[in-house]
Short mmCIF file of C-alpha atoms and ligand atoms in Angstrom, two decimals:
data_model
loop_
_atom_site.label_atom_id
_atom_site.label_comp_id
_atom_site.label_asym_id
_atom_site.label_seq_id
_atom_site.Cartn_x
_atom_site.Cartn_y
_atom_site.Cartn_z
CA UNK A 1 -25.56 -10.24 -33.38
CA UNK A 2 -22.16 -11.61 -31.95
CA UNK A 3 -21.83 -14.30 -29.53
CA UNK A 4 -18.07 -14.37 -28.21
CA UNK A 5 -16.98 -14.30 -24.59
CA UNK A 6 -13.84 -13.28 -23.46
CA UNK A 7 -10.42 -16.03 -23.84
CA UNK A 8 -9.24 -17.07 -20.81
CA UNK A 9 -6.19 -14.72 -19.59
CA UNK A 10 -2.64 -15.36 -18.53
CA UNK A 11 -3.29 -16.94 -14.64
CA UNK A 12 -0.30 -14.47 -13.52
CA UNK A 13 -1.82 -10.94 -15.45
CA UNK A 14 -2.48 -8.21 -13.31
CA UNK A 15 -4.33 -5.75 -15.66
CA UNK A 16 -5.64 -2.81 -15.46
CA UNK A 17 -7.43 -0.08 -17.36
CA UNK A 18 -6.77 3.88 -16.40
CA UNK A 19 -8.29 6.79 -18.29
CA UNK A 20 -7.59 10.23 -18.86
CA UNK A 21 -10.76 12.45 -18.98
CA UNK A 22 -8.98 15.47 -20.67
CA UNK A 23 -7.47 13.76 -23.41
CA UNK A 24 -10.38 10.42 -23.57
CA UNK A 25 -6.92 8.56 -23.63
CA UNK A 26 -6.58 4.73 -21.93
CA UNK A 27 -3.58 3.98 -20.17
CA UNK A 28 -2.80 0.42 -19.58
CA UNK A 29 -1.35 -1.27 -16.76
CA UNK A 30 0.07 -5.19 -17.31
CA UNK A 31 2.05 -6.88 -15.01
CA UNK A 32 3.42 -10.73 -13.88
CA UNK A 33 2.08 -10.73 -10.68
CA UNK A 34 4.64 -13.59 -9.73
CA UNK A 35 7.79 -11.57 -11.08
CA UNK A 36 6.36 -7.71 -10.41
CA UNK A 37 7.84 -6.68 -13.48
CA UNK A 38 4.94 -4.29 -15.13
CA UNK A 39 4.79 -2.10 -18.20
CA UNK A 40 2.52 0.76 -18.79
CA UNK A 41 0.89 1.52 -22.23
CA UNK A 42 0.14 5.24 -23.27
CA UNK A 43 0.85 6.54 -20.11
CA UNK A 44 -0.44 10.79 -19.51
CA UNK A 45 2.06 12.99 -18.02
CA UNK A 46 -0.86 14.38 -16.13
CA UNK A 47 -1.84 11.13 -14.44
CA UNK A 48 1.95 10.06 -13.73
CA UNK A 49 1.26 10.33 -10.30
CA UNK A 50 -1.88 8.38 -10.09
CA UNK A 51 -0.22 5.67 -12.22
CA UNK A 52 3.29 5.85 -9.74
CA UNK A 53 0.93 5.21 -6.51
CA UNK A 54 -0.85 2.23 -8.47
CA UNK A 55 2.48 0.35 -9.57
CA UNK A 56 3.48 1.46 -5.85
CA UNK A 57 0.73 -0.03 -4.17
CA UNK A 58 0.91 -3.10 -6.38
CA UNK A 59 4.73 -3.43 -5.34
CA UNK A 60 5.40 -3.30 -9.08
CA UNK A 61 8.41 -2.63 -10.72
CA UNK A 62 7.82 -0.79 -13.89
CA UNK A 63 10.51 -2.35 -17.15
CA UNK A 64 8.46 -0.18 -20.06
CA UNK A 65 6.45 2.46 -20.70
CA UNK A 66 5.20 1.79 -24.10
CA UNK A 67 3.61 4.08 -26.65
CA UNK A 68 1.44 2.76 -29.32
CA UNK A 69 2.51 6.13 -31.36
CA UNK A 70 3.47 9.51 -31.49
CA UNK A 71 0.38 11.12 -30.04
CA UNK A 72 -0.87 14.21 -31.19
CA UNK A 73 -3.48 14.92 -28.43
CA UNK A 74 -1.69 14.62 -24.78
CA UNK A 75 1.79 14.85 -23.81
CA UNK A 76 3.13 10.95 -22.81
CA UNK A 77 4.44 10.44 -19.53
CA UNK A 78 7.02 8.09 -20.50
CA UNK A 79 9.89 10.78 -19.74
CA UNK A 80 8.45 11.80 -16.26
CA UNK A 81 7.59 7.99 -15.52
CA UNK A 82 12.01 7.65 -16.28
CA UNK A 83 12.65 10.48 -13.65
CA UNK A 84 10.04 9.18 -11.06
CA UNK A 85 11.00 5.19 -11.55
CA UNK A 86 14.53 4.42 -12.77
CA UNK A 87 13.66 0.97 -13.40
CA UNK A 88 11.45 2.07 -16.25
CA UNK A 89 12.86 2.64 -20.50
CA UNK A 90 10.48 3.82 -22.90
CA UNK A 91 9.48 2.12 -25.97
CA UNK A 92 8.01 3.23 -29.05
CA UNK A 93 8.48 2.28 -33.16
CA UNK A 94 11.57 3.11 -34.62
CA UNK A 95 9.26 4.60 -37.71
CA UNK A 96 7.59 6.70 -35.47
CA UNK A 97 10.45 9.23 -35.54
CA UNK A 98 10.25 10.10 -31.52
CA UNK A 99 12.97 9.30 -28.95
CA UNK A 100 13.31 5.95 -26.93
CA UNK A 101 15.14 4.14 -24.89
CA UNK A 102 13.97 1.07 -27.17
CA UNK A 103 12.65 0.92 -30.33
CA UNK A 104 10.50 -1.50 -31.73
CA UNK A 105 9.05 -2.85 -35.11
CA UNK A 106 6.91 -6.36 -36.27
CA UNK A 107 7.32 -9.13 -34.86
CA UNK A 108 9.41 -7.77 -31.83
CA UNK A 109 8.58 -9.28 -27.80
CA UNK A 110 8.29 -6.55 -24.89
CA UNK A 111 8.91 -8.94 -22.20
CA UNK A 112 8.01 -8.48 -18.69
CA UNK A 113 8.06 -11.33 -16.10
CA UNK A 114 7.07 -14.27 -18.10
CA UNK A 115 4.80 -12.32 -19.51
CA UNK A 116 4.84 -10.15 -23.51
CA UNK A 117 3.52 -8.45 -26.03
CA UNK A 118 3.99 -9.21 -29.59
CA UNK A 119 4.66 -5.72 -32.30
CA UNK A 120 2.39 -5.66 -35.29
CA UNK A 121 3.03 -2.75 -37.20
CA UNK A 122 -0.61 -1.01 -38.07
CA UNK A 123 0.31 2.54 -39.73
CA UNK A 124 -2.44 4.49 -41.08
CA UNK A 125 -3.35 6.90 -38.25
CA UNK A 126 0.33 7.87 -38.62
CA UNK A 127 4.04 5.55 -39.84
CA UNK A 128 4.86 4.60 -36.56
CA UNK A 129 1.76 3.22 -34.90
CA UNK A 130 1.70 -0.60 -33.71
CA UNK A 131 -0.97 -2.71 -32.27
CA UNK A 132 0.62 -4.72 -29.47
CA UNK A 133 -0.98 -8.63 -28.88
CA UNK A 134 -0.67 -10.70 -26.23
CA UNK A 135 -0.73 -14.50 -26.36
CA UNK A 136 -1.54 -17.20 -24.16
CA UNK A 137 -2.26 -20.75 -24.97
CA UNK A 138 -0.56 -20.69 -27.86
CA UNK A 139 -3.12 -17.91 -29.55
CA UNK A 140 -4.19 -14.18 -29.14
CA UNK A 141 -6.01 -13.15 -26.22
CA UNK A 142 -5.62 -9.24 -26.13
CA UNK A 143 -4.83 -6.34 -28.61
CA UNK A 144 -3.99 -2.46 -27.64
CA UNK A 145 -4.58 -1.69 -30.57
CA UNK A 146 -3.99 2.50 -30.30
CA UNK A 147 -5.47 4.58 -32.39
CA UNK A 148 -5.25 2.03 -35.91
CA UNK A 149 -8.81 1.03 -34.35
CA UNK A 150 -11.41 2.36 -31.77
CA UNK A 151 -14.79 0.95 -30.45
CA UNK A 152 -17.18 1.41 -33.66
CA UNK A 153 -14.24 3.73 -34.82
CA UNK A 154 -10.78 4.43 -36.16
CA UNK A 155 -8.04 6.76 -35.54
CA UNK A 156 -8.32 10.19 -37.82
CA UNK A 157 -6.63 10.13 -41.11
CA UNK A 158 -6.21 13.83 -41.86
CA UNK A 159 -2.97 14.52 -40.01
CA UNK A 160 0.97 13.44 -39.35
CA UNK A 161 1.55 10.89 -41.62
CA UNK A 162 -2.28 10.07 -42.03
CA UNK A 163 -3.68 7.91 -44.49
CA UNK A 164 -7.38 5.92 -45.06
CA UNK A 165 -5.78 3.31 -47.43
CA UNK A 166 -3.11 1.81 -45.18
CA UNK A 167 -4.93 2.37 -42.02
CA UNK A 168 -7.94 -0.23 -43.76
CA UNK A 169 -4.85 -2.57 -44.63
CA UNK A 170 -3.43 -2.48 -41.32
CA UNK A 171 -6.97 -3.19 -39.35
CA UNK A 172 -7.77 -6.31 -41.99
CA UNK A 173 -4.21 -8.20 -41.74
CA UNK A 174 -3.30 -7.47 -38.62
CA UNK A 175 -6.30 -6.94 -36.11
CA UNK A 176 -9.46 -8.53 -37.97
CA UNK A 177 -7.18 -11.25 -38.75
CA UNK A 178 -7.15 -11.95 -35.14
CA UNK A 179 -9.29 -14.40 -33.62
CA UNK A 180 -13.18 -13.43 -32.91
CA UNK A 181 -13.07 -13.48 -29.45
CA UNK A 182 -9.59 -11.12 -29.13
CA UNK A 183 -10.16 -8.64 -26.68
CA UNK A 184 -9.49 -5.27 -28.14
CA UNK A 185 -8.41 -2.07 -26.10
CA UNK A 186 -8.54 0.86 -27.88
CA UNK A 187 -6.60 3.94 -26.63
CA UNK A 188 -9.25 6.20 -26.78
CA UNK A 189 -12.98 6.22 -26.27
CA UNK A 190 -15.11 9.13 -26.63
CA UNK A 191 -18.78 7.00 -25.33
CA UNK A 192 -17.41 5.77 -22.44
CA UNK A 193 -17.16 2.12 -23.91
CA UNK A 194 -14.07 0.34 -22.34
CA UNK A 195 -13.19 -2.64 -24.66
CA UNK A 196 -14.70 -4.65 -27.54
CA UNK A 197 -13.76 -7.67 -29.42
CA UNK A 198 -12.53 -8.69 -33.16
CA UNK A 199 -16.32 -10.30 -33.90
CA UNK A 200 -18.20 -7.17 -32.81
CA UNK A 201 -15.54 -4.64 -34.63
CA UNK A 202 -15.92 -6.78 -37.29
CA UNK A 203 -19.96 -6.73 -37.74
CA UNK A 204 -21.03 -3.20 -36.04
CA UNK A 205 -17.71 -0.42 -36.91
CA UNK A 206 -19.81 1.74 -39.21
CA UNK A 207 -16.39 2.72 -40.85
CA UNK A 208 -14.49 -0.42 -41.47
CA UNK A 209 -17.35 -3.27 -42.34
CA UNK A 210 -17.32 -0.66 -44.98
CA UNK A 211 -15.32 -1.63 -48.64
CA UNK A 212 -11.66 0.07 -48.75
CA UNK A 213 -13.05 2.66 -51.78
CA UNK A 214 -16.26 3.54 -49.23
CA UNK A 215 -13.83 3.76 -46.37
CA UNK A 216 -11.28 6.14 -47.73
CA UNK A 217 -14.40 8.17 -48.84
CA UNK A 218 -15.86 8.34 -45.72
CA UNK A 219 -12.31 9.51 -44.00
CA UNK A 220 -11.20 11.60 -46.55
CA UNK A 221 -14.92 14.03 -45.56
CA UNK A 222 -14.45 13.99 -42.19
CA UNK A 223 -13.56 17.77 -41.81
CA UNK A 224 -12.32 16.85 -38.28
CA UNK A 225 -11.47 20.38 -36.56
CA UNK A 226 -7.48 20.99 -36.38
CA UNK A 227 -6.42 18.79 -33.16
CA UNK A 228 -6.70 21.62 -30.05
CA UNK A 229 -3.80 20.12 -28.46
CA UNK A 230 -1.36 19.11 -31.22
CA UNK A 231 1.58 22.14 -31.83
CA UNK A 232 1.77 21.47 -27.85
CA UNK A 233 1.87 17.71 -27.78
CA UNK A 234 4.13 16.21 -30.70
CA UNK A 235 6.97 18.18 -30.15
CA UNK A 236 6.84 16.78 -26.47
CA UNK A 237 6.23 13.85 -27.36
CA UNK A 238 9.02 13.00 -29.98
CA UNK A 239 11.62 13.83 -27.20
CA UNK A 240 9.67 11.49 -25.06
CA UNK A 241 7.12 14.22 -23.24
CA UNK A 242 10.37 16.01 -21.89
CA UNK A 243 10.79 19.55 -22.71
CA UNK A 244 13.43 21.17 -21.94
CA UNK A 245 12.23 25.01 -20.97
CA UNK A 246 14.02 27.64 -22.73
CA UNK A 247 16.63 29.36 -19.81
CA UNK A 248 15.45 32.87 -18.95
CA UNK A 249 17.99 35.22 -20.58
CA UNK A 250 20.04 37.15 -17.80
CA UNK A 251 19.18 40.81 -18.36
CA UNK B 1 1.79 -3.57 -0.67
CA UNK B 2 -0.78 -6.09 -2.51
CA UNK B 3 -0.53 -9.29 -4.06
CA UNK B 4 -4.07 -10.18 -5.28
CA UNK B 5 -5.02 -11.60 -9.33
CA UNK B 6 -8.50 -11.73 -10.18
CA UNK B 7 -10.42 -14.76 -9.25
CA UNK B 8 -11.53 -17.12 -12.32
CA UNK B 9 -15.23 -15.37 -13.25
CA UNK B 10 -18.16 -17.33 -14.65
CA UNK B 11 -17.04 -18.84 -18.49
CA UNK B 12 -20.78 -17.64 -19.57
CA UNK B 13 -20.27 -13.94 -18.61
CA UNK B 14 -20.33 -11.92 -20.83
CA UNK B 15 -19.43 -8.22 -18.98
CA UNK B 16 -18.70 -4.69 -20.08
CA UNK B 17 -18.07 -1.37 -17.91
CA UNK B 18 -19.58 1.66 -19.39
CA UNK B 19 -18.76 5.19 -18.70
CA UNK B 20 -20.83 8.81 -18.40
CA UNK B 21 -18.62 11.71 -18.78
CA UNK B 22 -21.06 13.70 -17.52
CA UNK B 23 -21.67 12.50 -13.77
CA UNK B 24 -18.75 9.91 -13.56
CA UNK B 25 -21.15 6.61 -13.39
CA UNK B 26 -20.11 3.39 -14.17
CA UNK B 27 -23.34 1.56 -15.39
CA UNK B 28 -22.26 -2.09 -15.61
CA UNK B 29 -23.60 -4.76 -18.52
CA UNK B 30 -24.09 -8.32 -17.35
CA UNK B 31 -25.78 -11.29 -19.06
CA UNK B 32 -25.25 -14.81 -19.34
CA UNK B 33 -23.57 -15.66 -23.25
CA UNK B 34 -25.57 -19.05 -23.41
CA UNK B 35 -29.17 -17.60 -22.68
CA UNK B 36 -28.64 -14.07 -23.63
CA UNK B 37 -30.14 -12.96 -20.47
CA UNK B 38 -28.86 -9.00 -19.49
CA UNK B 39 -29.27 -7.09 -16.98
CA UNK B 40 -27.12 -3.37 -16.77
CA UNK B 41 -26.31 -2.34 -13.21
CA UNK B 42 -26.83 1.81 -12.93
CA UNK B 43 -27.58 2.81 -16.21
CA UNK B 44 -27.84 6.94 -16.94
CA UNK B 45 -30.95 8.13 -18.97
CA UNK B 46 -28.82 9.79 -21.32
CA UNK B 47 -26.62 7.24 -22.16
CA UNK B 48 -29.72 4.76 -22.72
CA UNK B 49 -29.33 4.90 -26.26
CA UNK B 50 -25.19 3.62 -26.09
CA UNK B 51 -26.31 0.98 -23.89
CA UNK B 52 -29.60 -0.34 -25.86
CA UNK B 53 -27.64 -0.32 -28.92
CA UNK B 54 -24.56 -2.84 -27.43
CA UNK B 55 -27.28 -4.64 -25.80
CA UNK B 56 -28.94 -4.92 -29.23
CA UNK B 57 -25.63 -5.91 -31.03
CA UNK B 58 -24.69 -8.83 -28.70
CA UNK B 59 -28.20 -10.30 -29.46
CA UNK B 60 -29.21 -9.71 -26.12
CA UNK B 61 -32.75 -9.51 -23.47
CA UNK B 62 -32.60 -7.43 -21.03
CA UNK B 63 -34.67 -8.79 -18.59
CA UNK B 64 -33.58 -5.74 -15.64
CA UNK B 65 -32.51 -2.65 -14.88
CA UNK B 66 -31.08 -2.30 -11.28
CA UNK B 67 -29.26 0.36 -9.14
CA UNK B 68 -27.67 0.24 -6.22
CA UNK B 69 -29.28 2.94 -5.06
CA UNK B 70 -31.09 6.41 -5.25
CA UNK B 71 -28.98 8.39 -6.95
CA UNK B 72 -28.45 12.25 -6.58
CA UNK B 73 -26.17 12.79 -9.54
CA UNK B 74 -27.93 11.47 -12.50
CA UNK B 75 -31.26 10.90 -13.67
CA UNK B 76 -31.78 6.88 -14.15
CA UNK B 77 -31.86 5.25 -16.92
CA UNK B 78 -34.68 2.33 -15.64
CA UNK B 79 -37.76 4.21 -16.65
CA UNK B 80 -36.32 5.13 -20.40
CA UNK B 81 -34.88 1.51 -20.98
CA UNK B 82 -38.21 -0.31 -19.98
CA UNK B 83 -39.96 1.91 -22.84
CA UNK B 84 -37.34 0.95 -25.18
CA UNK B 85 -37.44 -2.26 -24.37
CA UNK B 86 -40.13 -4.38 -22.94
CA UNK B 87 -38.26 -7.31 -21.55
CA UNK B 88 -37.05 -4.99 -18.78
CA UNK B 89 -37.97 -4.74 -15.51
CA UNK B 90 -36.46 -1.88 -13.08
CA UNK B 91 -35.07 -3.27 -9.78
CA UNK B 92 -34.05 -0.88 -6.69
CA UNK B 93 -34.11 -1.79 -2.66
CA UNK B 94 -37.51 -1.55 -0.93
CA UNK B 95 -36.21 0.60 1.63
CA UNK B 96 -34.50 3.29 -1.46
CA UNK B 97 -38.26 4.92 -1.20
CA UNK B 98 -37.93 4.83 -5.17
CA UNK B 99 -40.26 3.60 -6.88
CA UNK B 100 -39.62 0.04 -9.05
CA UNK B 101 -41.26 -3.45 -10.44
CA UNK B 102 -39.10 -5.60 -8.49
CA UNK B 103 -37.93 -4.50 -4.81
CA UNK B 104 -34.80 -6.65 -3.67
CA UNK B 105 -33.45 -6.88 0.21
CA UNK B 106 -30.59 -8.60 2.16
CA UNK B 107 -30.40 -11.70 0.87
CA UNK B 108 -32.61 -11.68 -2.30
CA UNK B 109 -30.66 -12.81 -5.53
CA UNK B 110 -31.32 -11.02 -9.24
CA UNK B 111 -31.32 -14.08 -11.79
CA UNK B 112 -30.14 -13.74 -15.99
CA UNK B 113 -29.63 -17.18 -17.31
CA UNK B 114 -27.81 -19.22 -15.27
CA UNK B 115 -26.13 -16.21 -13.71
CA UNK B 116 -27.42 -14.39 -10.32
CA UNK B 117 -26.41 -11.22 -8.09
CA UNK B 118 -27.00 -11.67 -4.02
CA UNK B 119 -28.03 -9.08 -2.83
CA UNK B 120 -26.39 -6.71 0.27
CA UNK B 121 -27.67 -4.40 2.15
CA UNK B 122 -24.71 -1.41 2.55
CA UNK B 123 -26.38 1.57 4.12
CA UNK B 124 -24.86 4.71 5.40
CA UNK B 125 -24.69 7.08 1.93
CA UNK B 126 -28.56 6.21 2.04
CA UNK B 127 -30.77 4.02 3.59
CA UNK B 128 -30.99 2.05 0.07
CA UNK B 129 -27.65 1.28 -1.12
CA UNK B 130 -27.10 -2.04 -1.49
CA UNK B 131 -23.95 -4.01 -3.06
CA UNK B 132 -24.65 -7.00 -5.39
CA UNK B 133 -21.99 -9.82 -5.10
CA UNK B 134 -21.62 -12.34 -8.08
CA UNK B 135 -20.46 -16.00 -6.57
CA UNK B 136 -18.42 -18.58 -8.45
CA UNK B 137 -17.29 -21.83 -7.84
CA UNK B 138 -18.96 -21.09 -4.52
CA UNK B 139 -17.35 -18.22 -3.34
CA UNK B 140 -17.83 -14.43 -4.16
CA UNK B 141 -15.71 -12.99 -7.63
CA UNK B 142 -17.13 -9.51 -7.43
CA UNK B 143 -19.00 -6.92 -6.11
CA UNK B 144 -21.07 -3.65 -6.97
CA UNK B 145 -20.52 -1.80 -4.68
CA UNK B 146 -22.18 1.64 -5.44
CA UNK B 147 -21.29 4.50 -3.67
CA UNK B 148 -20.64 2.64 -0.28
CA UNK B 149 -17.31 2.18 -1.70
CA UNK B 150 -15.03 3.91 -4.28
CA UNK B 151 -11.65 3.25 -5.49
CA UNK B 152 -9.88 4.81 -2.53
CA UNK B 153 -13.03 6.64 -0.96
CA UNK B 154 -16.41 6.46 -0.47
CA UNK B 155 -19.56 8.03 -1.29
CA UNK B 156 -20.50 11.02 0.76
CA UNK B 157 -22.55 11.25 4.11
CA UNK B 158 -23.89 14.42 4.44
CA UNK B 159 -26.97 14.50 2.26
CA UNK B 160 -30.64 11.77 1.76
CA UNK B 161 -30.03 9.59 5.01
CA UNK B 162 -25.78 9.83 4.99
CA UNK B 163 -24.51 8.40 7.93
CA UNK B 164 -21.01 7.66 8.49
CA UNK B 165 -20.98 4.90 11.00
CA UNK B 166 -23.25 3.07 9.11
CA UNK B 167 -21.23 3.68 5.51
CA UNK B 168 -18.28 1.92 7.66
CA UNK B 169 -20.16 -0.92 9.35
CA UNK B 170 -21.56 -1.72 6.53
CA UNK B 171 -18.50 -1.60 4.44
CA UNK B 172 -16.59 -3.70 7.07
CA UNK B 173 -19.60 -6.17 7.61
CA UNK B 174 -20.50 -6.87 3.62
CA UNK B 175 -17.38 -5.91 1.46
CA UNK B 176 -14.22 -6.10 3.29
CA UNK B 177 -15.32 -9.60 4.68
CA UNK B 178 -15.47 -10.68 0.97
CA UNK B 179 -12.34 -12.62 -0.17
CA UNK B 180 -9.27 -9.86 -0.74
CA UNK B 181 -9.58 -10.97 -4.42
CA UNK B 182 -12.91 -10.06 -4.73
CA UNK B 183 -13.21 -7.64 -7.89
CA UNK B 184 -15.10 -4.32 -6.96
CA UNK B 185 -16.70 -2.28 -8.69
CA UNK B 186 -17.70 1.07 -7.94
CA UNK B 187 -20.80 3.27 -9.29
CA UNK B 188 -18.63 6.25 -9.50
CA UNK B 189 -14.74 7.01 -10.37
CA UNK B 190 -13.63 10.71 -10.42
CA UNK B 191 -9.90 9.59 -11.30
CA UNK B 192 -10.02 7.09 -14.38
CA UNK B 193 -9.56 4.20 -12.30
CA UNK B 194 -11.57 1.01 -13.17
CA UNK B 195 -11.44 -1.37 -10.75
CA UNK B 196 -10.57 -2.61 -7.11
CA UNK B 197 -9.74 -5.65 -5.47
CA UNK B 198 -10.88 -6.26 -1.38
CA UNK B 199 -7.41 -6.23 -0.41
CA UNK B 200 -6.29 -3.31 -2.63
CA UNK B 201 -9.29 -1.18 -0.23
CA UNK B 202 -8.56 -2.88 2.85
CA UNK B 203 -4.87 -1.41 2.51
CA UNK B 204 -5.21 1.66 0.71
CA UNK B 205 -8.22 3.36 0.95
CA UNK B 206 -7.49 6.38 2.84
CA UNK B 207 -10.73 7.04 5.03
CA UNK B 208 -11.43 3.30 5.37
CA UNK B 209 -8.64 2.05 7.09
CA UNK B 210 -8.32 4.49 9.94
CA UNK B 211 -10.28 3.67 12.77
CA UNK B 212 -14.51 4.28 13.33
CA UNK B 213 -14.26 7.74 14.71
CA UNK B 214 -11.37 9.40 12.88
CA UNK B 215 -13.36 7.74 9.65
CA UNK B 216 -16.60 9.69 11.07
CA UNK B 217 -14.82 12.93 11.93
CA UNK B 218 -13.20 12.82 8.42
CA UNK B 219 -16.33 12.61 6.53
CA UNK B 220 -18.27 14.84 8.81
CA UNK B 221 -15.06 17.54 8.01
CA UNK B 222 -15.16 17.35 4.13
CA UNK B 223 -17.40 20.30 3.53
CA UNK B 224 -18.73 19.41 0.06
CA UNK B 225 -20.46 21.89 -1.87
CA UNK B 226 -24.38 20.93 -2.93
CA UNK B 227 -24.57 18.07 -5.36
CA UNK B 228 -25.07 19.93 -8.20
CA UNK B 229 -27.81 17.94 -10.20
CA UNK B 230 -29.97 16.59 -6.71
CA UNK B 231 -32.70 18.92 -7.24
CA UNK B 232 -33.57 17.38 -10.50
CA UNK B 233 -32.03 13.90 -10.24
CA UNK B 234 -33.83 13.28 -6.92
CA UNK B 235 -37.18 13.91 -7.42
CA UNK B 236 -37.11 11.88 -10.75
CA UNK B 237 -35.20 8.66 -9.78
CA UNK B 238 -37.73 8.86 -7.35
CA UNK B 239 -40.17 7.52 -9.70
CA UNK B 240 -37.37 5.72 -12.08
CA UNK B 241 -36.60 8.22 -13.99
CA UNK B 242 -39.55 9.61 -15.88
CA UNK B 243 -41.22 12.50 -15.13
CA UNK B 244 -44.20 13.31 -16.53
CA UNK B 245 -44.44 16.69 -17.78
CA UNK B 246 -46.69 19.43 -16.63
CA UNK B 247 -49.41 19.37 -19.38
CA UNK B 248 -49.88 22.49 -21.22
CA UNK B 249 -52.60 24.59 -20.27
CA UNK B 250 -55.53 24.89 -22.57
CA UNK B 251 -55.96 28.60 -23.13
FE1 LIG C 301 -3.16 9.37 -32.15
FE1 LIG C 302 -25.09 8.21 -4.73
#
């Protein structure tokens, strides 16, 4: 069994944890409570709304709204967020290939208040996805670590720029690497677990305790059924989840 | 709008939120890190297997199984998890009418480890609810609140013994005179929201801030259709969630 408790959090972090119920997608919510500068991570363009009347009520003032990638299985709300709150620029990796205000890679700071997240690059669920870390006390405390790793699970393998070998890599140097009692928030869950740590990831994922050749074997035989909501969602979501309708021709 | 951050929670807690799909329940793991002493707040008899297997990977004894009240929308997990495993002990209120090992009442505290739950009684969705408040450094750090109070709502008054002017003395007299940091948690959350702070509700929540009889003429107005799993839920949390079958007739 594991033994780790939680690190002791940023004093000024106002955090929260959102979830969509179509998608089984977590949105994040972060903010310096002393500055009110916030960011939002994997935000839904369904649950805009709910998210605006949150950051609202909080008297928030929204900098970024962050993907960890280019998602294949909801439309982001990063371009409605833009519309709604002007404050707000989207973010996402330069190697994912979508639009953004900013783009990102490892090593890079999103700053907000005296607050940020560090950008480890973790591709393997597709090029572009990054695990974001934040630090306090000179160490890491918390990891969003998208879809490179879920609770007991990964991220599928079997689609965009998919592949088992680098998506191993990526968990081993730059999330296992972490220390034990990291927090890790995945941004999906399909048990209706909402976080888990480097230590328990570490002893119970049934995939990645695994050896790489084991791994790869056990991806490669999913036979995952084609994503329901994919030739819908990246399109939208490599112009930043705004599509532009097609005019109605004048007859 | 609100300026509340979390209050500094017990170093030995170790806690996790857990999710059913099915009816919306949060069912809440608690235990103290040093003794390994559990308890899970609301667990959901089909989810028993999810929650015996994280309680099994942190090394853990689960020493009880509580809810906060009789519920109407699931069947209970309390009678399953004390088969699986024999540590357990189910907890409800005395005056739930359920039936339990351990009845609790204003004022009684739940002990794992070095860690405890007071116990309050917040009546008015049924005669049973209560809330259980963890203290820290002397002072309350959160609250389970059940269905007395939601993340911007409230459980319903209009079936077992509902009554609205009891749901809002009672949420007036035991939660909203917590401190505004106080951390609540709900049993329920039909929006993917997580968590609530005293001062967030106090503001925000749109039936609880208007006064005592527009709060009662709201909830006597809603016009909900029949809970749609009380026939069976009822009847079997009842007697903690196992029903013996009708034997087969000999014929
Ligand atoms: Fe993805
Ligand atoms: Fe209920």
């Amino acid at each position: 069994s594991v033994a780790t408790l939680p690190p002791p959090l940023p004093e000024n972090l106002l955090f929260r944890q959102l979830f969509d119920y179509q998608s089984y997608t977590y949105t994040y919510l972060l903010a310096d409570q002393n500055t009110k500068d916030a960011i939002l991570i994997d935000p839904v363009l369904e649950l805009v709304n709910r998210d605006v009347h949150l950051i609202e009520d909080h008297g928030l003032t929204l900098k970024y709204a962050v993907n960890t990638h280019c998602h294949a299985d909801h439309i982001t709300g990063t371009g409605e967020l833009k519309k709604r709150l002007p404050s707000c620029k989207s973010v996402i990796s330069g190697s994912s290939g979508a639009q953004a205000d900013v783009f990102i890679k490892e090593g890079d700071y999103i700053h907000f208040g005296n607050l940020s997240l560090e950008v480890a690059a973790t591709p393997g669920h597709t090029n572009g996805c990054v695990t974001y870390v934040m630090h306090h006390n000179g160490r890491p405390v918390i990891a969003f670590t998208g879809d490179a790793l879920l609770i007991r699970g990964c991220g599928r393998t079997d689609f965009q720029e998919g592949d088992p070998e680098t998506l191993y890599r990526s968990v081993y140097d730059k999330i296992f690497s972490l220390p034990d009692d990291t927090l890790l928030y995945p941004a999906h869950d399909y048990t209706g677990q909402t976080v888990t740590s480097v230590a328990e990831e570490k002893k119970f994922n049934p995939r990645l305790t695994k050896p790489i050749n084991e791994f790869v074997e056990i991806m490669k035989g999913l036979n995952l059924p084609y994503p329901k909501a994919i030739d819908k969602a990246l399109p939208a979501n490599l112009v930043c989840g705004i599509v532009e309708m097609p005019k109605a021709k004048k007859t």
